[in-house]
PDB file of C-alpha atoms and ligand atoms in Angstrom:
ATOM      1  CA  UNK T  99       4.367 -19.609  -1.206  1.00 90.00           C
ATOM      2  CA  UNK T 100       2.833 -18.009   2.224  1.00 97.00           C
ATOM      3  CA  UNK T 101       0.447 -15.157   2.208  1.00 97.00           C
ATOM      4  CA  UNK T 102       3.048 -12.558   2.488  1.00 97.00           C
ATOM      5  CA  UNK T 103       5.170 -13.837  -0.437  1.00 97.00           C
ATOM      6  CA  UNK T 104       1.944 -13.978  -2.639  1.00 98.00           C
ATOM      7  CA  UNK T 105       1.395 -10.032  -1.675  1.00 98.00           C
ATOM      8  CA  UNK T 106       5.175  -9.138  -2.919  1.00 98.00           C
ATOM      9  CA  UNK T 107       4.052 -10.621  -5.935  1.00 98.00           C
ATOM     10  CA  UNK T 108       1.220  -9.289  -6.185  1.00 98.00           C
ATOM     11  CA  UNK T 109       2.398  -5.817  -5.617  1.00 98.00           C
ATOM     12  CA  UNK T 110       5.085  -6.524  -8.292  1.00 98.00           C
ATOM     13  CA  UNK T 111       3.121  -6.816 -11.056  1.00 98.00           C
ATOM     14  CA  UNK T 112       0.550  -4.197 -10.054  1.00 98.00           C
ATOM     15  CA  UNK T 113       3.896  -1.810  -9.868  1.00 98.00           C
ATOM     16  CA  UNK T 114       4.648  -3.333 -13.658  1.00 98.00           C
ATOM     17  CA  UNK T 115       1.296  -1.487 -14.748  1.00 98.00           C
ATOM     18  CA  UNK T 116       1.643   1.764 -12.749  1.00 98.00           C
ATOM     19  CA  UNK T 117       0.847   4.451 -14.698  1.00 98.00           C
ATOM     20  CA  UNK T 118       3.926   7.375 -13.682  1.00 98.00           C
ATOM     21  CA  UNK T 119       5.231   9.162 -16.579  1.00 98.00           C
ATOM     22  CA  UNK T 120       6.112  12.235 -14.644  1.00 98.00           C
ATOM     23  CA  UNK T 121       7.854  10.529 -11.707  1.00 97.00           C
ATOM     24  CA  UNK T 122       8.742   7.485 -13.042  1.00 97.00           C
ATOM     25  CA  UNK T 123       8.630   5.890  -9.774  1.00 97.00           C
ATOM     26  CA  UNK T 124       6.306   2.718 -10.090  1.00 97.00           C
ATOM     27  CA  UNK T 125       4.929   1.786  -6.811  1.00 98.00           C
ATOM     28  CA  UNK T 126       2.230  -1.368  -6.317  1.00 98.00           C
ATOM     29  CA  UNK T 127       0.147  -2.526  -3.273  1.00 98.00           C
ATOM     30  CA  UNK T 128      -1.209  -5.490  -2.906  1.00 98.00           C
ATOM     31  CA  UNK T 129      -3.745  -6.159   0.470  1.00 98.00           C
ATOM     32  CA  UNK T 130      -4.611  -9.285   2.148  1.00 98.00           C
ATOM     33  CA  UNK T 131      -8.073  -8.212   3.784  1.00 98.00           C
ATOM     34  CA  UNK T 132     -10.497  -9.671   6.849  1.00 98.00           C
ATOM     35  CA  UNK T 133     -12.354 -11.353   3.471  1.00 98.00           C
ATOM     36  CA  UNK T 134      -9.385 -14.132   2.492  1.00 98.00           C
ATOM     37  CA  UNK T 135      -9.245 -12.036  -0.669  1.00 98.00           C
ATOM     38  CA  UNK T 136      -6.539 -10.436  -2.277  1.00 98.00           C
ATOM     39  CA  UNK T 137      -6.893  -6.918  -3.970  1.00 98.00           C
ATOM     40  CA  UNK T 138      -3.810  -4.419  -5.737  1.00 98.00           C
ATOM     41  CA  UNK T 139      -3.645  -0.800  -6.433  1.00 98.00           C
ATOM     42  CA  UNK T 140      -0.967   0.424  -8.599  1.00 98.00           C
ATOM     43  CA  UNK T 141       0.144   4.564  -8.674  1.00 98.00           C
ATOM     44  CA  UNK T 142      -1.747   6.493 -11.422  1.00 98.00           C
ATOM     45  CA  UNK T 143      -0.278   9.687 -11.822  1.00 98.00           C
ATOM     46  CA  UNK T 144      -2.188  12.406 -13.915  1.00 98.00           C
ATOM     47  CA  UNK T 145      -0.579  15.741 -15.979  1.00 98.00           C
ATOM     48  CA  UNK T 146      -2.165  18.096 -13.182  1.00 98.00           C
ATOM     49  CA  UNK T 147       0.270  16.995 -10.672  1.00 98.00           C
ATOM     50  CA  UNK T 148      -1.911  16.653  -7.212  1.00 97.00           C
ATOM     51  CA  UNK T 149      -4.753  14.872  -9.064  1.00 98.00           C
ATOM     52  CA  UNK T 150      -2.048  11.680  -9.025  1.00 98.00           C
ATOM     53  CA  UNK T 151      -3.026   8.713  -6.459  1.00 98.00           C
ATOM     54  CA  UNK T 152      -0.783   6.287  -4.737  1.00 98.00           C
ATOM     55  CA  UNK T 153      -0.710   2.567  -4.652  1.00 98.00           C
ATOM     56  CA  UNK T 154      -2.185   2.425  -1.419  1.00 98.00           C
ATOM     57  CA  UNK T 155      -5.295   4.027  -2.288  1.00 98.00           C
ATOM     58  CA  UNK T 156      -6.128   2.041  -4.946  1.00 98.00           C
ATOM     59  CA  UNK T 157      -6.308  -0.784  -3.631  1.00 98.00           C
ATOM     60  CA  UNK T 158      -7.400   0.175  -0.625  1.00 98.00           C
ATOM     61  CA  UNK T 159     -10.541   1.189  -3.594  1.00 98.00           C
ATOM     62  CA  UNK T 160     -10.081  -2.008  -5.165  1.00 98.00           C
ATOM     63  CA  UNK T 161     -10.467  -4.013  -1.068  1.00 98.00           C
ATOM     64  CA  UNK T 162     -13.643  -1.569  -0.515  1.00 98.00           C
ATOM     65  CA  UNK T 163     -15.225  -1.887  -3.818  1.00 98.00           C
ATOM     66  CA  UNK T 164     -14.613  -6.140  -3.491  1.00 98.00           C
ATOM     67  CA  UNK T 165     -16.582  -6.060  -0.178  1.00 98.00           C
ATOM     68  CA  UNK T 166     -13.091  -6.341   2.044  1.00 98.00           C
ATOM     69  CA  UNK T 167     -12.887  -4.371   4.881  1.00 98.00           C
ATOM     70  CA  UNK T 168     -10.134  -4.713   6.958  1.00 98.00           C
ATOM     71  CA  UNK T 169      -6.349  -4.875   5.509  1.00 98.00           C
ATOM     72  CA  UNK T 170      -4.776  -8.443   7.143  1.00 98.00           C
ATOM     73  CA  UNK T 171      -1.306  -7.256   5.554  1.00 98.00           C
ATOM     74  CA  UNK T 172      -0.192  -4.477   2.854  1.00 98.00           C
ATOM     75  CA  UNK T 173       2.829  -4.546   0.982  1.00 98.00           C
ATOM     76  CA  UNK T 174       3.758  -1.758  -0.438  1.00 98.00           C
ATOM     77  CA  UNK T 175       6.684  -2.699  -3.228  1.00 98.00           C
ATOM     78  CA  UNK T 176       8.366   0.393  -4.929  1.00 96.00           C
ATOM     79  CA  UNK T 177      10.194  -0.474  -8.321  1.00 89.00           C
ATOM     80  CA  UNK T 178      13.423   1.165  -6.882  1.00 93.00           C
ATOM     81  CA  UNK T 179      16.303   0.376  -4.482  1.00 93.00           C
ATOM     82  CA  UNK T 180      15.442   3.096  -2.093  1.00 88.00           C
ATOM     83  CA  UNK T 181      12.819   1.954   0.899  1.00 84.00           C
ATOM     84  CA  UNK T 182       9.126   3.042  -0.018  1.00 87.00           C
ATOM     85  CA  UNK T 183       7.522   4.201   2.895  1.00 93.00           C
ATOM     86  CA  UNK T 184       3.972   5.270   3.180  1.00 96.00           C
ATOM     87  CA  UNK T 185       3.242   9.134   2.539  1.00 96.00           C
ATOM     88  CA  UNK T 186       0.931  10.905   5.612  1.00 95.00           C
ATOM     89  CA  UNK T 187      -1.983  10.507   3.545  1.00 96.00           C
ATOM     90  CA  UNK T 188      -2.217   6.894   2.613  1.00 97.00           C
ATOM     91  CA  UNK T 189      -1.162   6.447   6.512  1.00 97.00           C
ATOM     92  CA  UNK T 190      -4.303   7.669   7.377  1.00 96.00           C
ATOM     93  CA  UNK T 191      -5.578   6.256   4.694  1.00 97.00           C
ATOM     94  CA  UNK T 192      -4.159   2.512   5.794  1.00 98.00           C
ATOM     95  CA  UNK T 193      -5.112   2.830   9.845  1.00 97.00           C
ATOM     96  CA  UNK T 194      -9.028   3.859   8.791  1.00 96.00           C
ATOM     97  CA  UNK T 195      -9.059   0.489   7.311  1.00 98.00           C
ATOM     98  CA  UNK T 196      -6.437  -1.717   9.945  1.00 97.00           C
ATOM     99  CA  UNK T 197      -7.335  -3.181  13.269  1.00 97.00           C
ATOM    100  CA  UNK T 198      -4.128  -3.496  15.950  1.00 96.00           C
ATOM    101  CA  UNK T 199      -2.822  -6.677  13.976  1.00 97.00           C
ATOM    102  CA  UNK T 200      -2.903  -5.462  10.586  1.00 98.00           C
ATOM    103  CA  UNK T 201       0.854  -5.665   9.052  1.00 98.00           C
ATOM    104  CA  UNK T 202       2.740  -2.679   6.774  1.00 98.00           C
ATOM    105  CA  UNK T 203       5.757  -4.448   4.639  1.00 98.00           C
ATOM    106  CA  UNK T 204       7.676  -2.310   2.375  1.00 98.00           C
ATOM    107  CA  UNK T 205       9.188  -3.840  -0.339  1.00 98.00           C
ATOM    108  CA  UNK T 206      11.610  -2.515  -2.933  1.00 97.00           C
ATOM    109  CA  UNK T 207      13.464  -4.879  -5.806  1.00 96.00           C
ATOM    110  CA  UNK T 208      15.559  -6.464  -2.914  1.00 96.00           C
ATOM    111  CA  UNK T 209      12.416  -7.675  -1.302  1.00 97.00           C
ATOM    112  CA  UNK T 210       9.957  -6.658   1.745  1.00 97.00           C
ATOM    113  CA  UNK T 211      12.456  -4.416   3.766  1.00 96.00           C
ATOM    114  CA  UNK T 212      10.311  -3.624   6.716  1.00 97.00           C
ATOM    115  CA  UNK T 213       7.769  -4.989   8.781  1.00 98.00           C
ATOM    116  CA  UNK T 214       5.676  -2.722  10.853  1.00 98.00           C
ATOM    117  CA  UNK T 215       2.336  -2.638  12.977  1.00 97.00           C
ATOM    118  CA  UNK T 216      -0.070  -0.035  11.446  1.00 96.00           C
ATOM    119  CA  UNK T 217      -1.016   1.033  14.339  1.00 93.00           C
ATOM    120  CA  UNK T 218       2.757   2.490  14.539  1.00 95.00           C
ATOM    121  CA  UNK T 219       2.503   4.231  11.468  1.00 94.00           C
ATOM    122  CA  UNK T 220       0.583   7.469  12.396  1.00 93.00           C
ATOM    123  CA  UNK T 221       0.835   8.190  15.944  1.00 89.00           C
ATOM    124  CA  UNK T 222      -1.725  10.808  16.993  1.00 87.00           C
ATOM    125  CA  UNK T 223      -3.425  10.566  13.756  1.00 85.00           C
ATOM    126  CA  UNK T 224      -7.164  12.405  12.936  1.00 84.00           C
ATOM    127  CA  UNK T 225      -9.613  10.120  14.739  1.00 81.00           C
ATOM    128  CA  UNK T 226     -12.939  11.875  15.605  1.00 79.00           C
ATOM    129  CA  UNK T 227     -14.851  14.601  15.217  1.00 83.00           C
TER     130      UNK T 227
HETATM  131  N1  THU C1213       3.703   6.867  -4.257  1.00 69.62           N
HETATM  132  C1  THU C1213       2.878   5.820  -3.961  1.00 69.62           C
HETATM  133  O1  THU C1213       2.148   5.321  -4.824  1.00 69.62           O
HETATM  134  N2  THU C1213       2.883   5.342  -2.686  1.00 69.62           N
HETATM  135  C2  THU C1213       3.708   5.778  -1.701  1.00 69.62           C
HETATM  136  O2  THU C1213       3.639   5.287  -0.581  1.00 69.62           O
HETATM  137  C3  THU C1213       4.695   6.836  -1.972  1.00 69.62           C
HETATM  138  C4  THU C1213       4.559   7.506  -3.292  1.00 69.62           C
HETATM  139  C5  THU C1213       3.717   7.372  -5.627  1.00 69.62           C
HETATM  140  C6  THU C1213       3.093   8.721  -5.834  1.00 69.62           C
HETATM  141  C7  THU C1213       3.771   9.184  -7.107  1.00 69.62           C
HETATM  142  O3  THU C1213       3.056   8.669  -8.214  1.00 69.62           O
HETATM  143  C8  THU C1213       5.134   8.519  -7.051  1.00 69.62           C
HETATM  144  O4  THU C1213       5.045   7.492  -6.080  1.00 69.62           O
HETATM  145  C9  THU C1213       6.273   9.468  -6.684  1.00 69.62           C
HETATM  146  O5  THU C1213       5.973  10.153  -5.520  1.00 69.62           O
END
């Protein structure tokens, strides 16, 4: 099994313990990062609707809080047929922590779907200040 099978596992079981009773859309991540380690994030959703958080961010938390700290590859696997693409947020959430060879793969039960750079997934995105 390669690297980027292992992280549509990965982000396949982390989806199996998302936490979505409002949606009832179970989304997982699952990160390669710059440290050889492998980290997941699942969606926890919360009764006060906006307080919810995606996939991505957690473990994008979970790659921070391990001492990783730059995503290799990310898939992002959505426990659905339809494509899960990254929302704006977690975009800018992804590029603060990618370098111009990190790798996006969205997933759904079919399998990774698409491949992209992500560096092309939030073009003109908040830099500096
Ligand atoms: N969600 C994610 O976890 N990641 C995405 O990239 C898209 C959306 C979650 C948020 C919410 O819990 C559910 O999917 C439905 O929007």
């Amino acid at each position: 099994m390669n690297n980027t099978q292992k992280l549509f596992k990965l982000a396949t079981q982390a989806a199996q313990k998302a936490y979505c009773p409002y949606s009832k859309f179970a989304v997982g991540a699952a990160i390669l990062a710059d440290d050889g380690n492998f980290y997941v994030g699942c969606n926890v959703e919360n009764i006060s609707y906006p307080v919810g958080t995606c996939a991505e961010a957690g473990a994008i938390a979970a790659m921070i809080a391990g001492g990783g700290k730059i995503i290799s590859e990310i898939v992002i696997f959505a426990d659905a047929k339809t494509l899960v693409s990254p929302c704006g947020a977690c975009r800018q959430r992804i590029v603060e922590f990618s370098d111009e060879n990190t790798l996006v793969h969205m997933a759904n039960i079919e399998g990774i779907k698409k491949t992209v750079k992500a560096n092309q997934l939030l073009p003109f995105g908040f830099e500096e200040f």
